Amino acid sequence: EVQLVESGGGLVQPGGSLTLSCAGSGFTFTRDWMSWVRQAPGKGLEWVANIKQDGSEKYYVDSVKGRFTISRDNAKNSLYLQMNSLRGEDTAVYYCATDGVPAGLNNWGQGTLVTVSS
Amino acid sequence: QSALTQPASVSGSPGQSITISCTGTSSDVGSYNLVSWYQHHPGKAPKLLIYAVTNRPSGVSDRFSGSKSGNTASLTISGLQAEDEAHYYCSSYTTSRTQVFGGGTKLTVL
């Protein structure tokens, strides 16, 4: 069974930094692209970033470019999202997902909440 | 990277069929047959229902079907059931190699 478990969320002040992690199990981690998707309170889903199997390609939504960095450690079956210069509008539940490009985001974690507030 | 346009809400009675539209542009929905649909119950992980416009992952009911014409994709749910009540999101790959979601549609089963 595919499992994705996010961690690292919490309360952070505006301008601060946070790193999210996503541990994968039950599948061949190197098979898939991986994505981060977020959902702000009361809002819809927003795709944030994705990364190719070997880390050689990365893409970001415009609103996080230059502030967030996606990375992965295939030896640890783990995906990361380094978030810097955090803003109130980054407050959201962050999900990691396997990205079966072009077959959609086919497995999702339960999410981790990031709250940016003073 | 503007969000795809979906109706905010739709409703139907058990057994009926409903269709949710998803309108994008020639830079996303209209460019590729790479539209996906997701079902999201509050507090749970989103679930992939449809990928590449018309394809269902293993285990997804055939009551869910997808289609596309030009810059607009659609999700049809037939034989509505109470457990179908949820939020539904479309998504598309874009010409910038990114992905974009729709604003979401809340389905109410009357």
XYZ file of C-alpha atoms in Angstrom:
228
model
C 0.000 0.000 0.000
C 1.309 3.420 -0.983
C 1.828 5.696 2.003
C 2.895 9.321 2.066
C 3.396 10.992 5.442
C 4.058 14.716 5.684
C 5.728 16.356 8.667
C 7.341 19.609 9.671
C 4.343 21.921 9.735
C 3.720 24.390 12.527
C 3.466 28.030 13.504
C 6.049 30.400 12.050
C 6.348 34.177 12.028
C 6.111 36.191 8.808
C 9.495 36.276 7.149
C 10.495 33.017 8.786
C 11.462 29.657 7.336
C 10.210 26.103 7.587
C 11.072 22.817 5.919
C 8.411 20.225 5.211
C 9.190 16.551 4.724
C 7.254 13.762 3.073
C 8.198 10.127 3.662
C 7.100 7.641 1.049
C 6.650 3.893 1.417
C 4.939 1.015 -0.342
C 6.079 1.998 -3.820
C 9.231 2.569 -5.812
C 9.996 6.162 -4.879
C 12.265 6.713 -7.874
C 9.437 5.805 -10.270
C 7.492 9.037 -9.962
C 7.699 12.758 -10.149
C 6.566 14.217 -6.824
C 4.437 17.303 -6.154
C 3.466 19.600 -3.312
C -0.102 20.955 -3.254
C -1.585 23.289 -0.652
C -5.009 24.347 0.543
C -5.439 27.624 2.407
C -8.255 27.798 4.971
C -11.600 27.971 3.208
C -9.942 27.938 -0.219
C -9.359 25.442 -2.990
C -6.366 23.336 -3.901
C -3.287 25.062 -5.286
C -0.424 23.234 -6.961
C 2.885 24.485 -5.534
C 5.801 22.631 -7.118
C 7.009 19.362 -8.548
C 10.297 17.552 -9.087
C 11.441 14.917 -11.551
C 12.513 11.461 -10.461
C 16.232 12.317 -10.429
C 15.775 15.906 -9.238
C 17.023 17.345 -12.514
C 13.830 19.285 -13.258
C 11.791 21.403 -10.855
C 8.792 23.637 -11.489
C 7.030 26.141 -9.239
C 3.875 28.221 -9.132
C 4.777 31.890 -9.627
C 3.763 32.923 -6.102
C 6.511 30.820 -4.476
C 9.332 31.156 -7.012
C 12.503 32.366 -5.342
C 11.131 31.597 -1.853
C 10.413 27.841 -1.883
C 12.732 25.025 -2.946
C 11.589 21.487 -3.656
C 14.073 18.641 -3.302
C 14.161 14.892 -2.795
C 16.461 12.252 -1.322
C 15.780 9.013 -3.174
C 18.010 7.047 -0.794
C 15.661 8.047 2.032
C 12.435 7.872 -0.018
C 11.802 11.446 1.033
C 10.543 14.671 -0.506
C 11.160 18.125 0.957
C 9.883 21.681 0.641
C 12.151 24.392 1.995
C 10.035 27.504 2.559
C 11.687 30.883 3.153
C 10.359 34.436 3.495
C 7.010 33.058 4.553
C 3.909 35.240 4.264
C 0.432 35.068 5.732
C -0.913 33.853 2.420
C 1.303 30.770 2.682
C -0.859 29.558 5.575
C -2.307 26.267 4.375
C -2.413 22.524 4.679
C 0.438 21.216 2.536
C 0.034 17.848 0.821
C 2.652 15.798 -0.947
C 1.572 13.587 -3.826
C 3.030 11.192 -6.343
C 2.864 12.853 -9.730
C 2.243 10.294 -12.424
C 2.985 12.792 -15.183
C 0.844 12.778 -17.249
C -1.408 10.511 -15.227
C -2.330 12.970 -12.499
C -1.558 13.158 -8.774
C -2.400 9.585 -7.956
C -1.473 9.184 -4.298
C -1.707 11.824 -1.580
C -0.611 12.215 2.003
C -2.880 13.473 4.773
C -1.251 16.893 4.845
C 0.585 19.066 7.342
C -0.619 22.482 8.512
C 1.590 25.535 8.161
C 0.438 28.698 9.920
C 2.245 31.965 9.251
C 1.331 34.470 11.904
C 2.879 36.796 14.449
C -1.153 30.900 -13.920
C -4.778 31.797 -13.291
C -6.967 29.132 -11.750
C -9.242 27.169 -14.044
C -12.905 28.198 -13.818
C -15.417 25.858 -12.209
C -18.936 26.521 -10.916
C -18.884 27.119 -7.177
C -21.650 24.606 -6.537
C -23.858 22.013 -8.154
C -26.558 19.782 -6.752
C -28.572 16.741 -7.695
C -30.823 14.066 -6.269
C -29.784 10.470 -5.707
C -29.785 8.534 -8.951
C -29.525 11.627 -11.126
C -26.527 12.704 -13.219
C -24.635 15.965 -12.882
C -21.867 17.583 -14.910
C -19.165 19.931 -13.635
C -17.401 22.147 -16.148
C -13.805 23.342 -16.036
C -12.767 26.171 -18.336
C -9.183 27.111 -19.008
C -7.207 28.600 -21.844
C -5.150 27.551 -24.824
C -2.138 27.493 -22.470
C -3.525 24.731 -20.298
C -6.764 22.799 -20.889
C -6.751 23.550 -24.600
C -3.117 22.601 -25.155
C -2.940 19.025 -23.966
C -5.207 16.129 -23.080
C -3.825 16.304 -19.552
C -6.830 17.234 -17.435
C -7.378 15.446 -14.142
C -10.285 15.463 -11.692
C -10.109 15.024 -7.923
C -12.664 14.351 -5.215
C -12.009 15.911 -1.828
C -13.928 15.173 1.329
C -13.125 17.673 4.120
C -10.367 16.470 6.404
C -9.289 13.689 4.045
C -6.697 13.405 1.316
C -7.882 14.305 -2.189
C -8.561 11.336 -4.467
C -7.763 11.097 -8.174
C -10.900 10.266 -10.175
C -9.914 10.940 -13.785
C -6.593 11.548 -15.542
C -5.703 12.456 -19.113
C -9.270 13.709 -19.672
C -11.058 10.369 -19.831
C -9.071 7.735 -17.938
C -10.108 6.246 -14.599
C -7.505 4.853 -12.188
C -8.050 1.311 -11.025
C -10.760 1.161 -8.358
C -12.617 4.325 -9.370
C -16.294 3.736 -10.137
C -17.384 3.920 -13.761
C -20.078 6.349 -12.607
C -17.362 8.980 -13.013
C -16.465 10.027 -16.550
C -14.570 12.859 -18.172
C -14.541 14.674 -21.485
C -13.074 17.759 -23.125
C -13.919 20.145 -25.915
C -11.566 22.974 -26.746
C -10.648 24.865 -23.577
C -13.378 23.266 -21.458
C -13.277 19.931 -19.697
C -16.170 18.253 -17.939
C -16.735 15.674 -15.225
C -19.988 13.725 -15.238
C -21.194 11.757 -12.257
C -24.046 9.404 -13.015
C -26.287 7.591 -10.547
C -25.565 10.114 -7.785
C -25.050 8.648 -4.345
C -24.970 10.299 -0.935
C -21.253 9.569 -0.578
C -20.545 11.600 -3.717
C -21.182 14.767 -1.726
C -17.748 16.434 -1.694
C -15.656 19.097 -3.369
C -14.440 18.379 -6.892
C -11.399 19.939 -8.517
C -10.115 19.860 -12.060
C -6.442 20.287 -12.864
C -4.405 20.698 -16.010
C -0.780 20.661 -17.005
C 0.261 23.901 -18.680
C 2.584 24.949 -21.466
C 4.951 26.250 -18.765
C 5.412 22.691 -17.416
C 3.447 23.661 -14.281
C 0.018 22.526 -13.129
C -3.062 24.554 -12.289
C -6.222 23.635 -10.376
C -9.734 24.893 -10.760
C -11.365 26.821 -7.929
C -13.368 23.770 -6.895
C -17.044 22.808 -7.013
C -19.085 21.766 -4.014
C -21.478 18.966 -4.896
C -24.572 18.649 -2.755
C -26.663 15.490 -2.973
C -30.200 16.527 -2.121
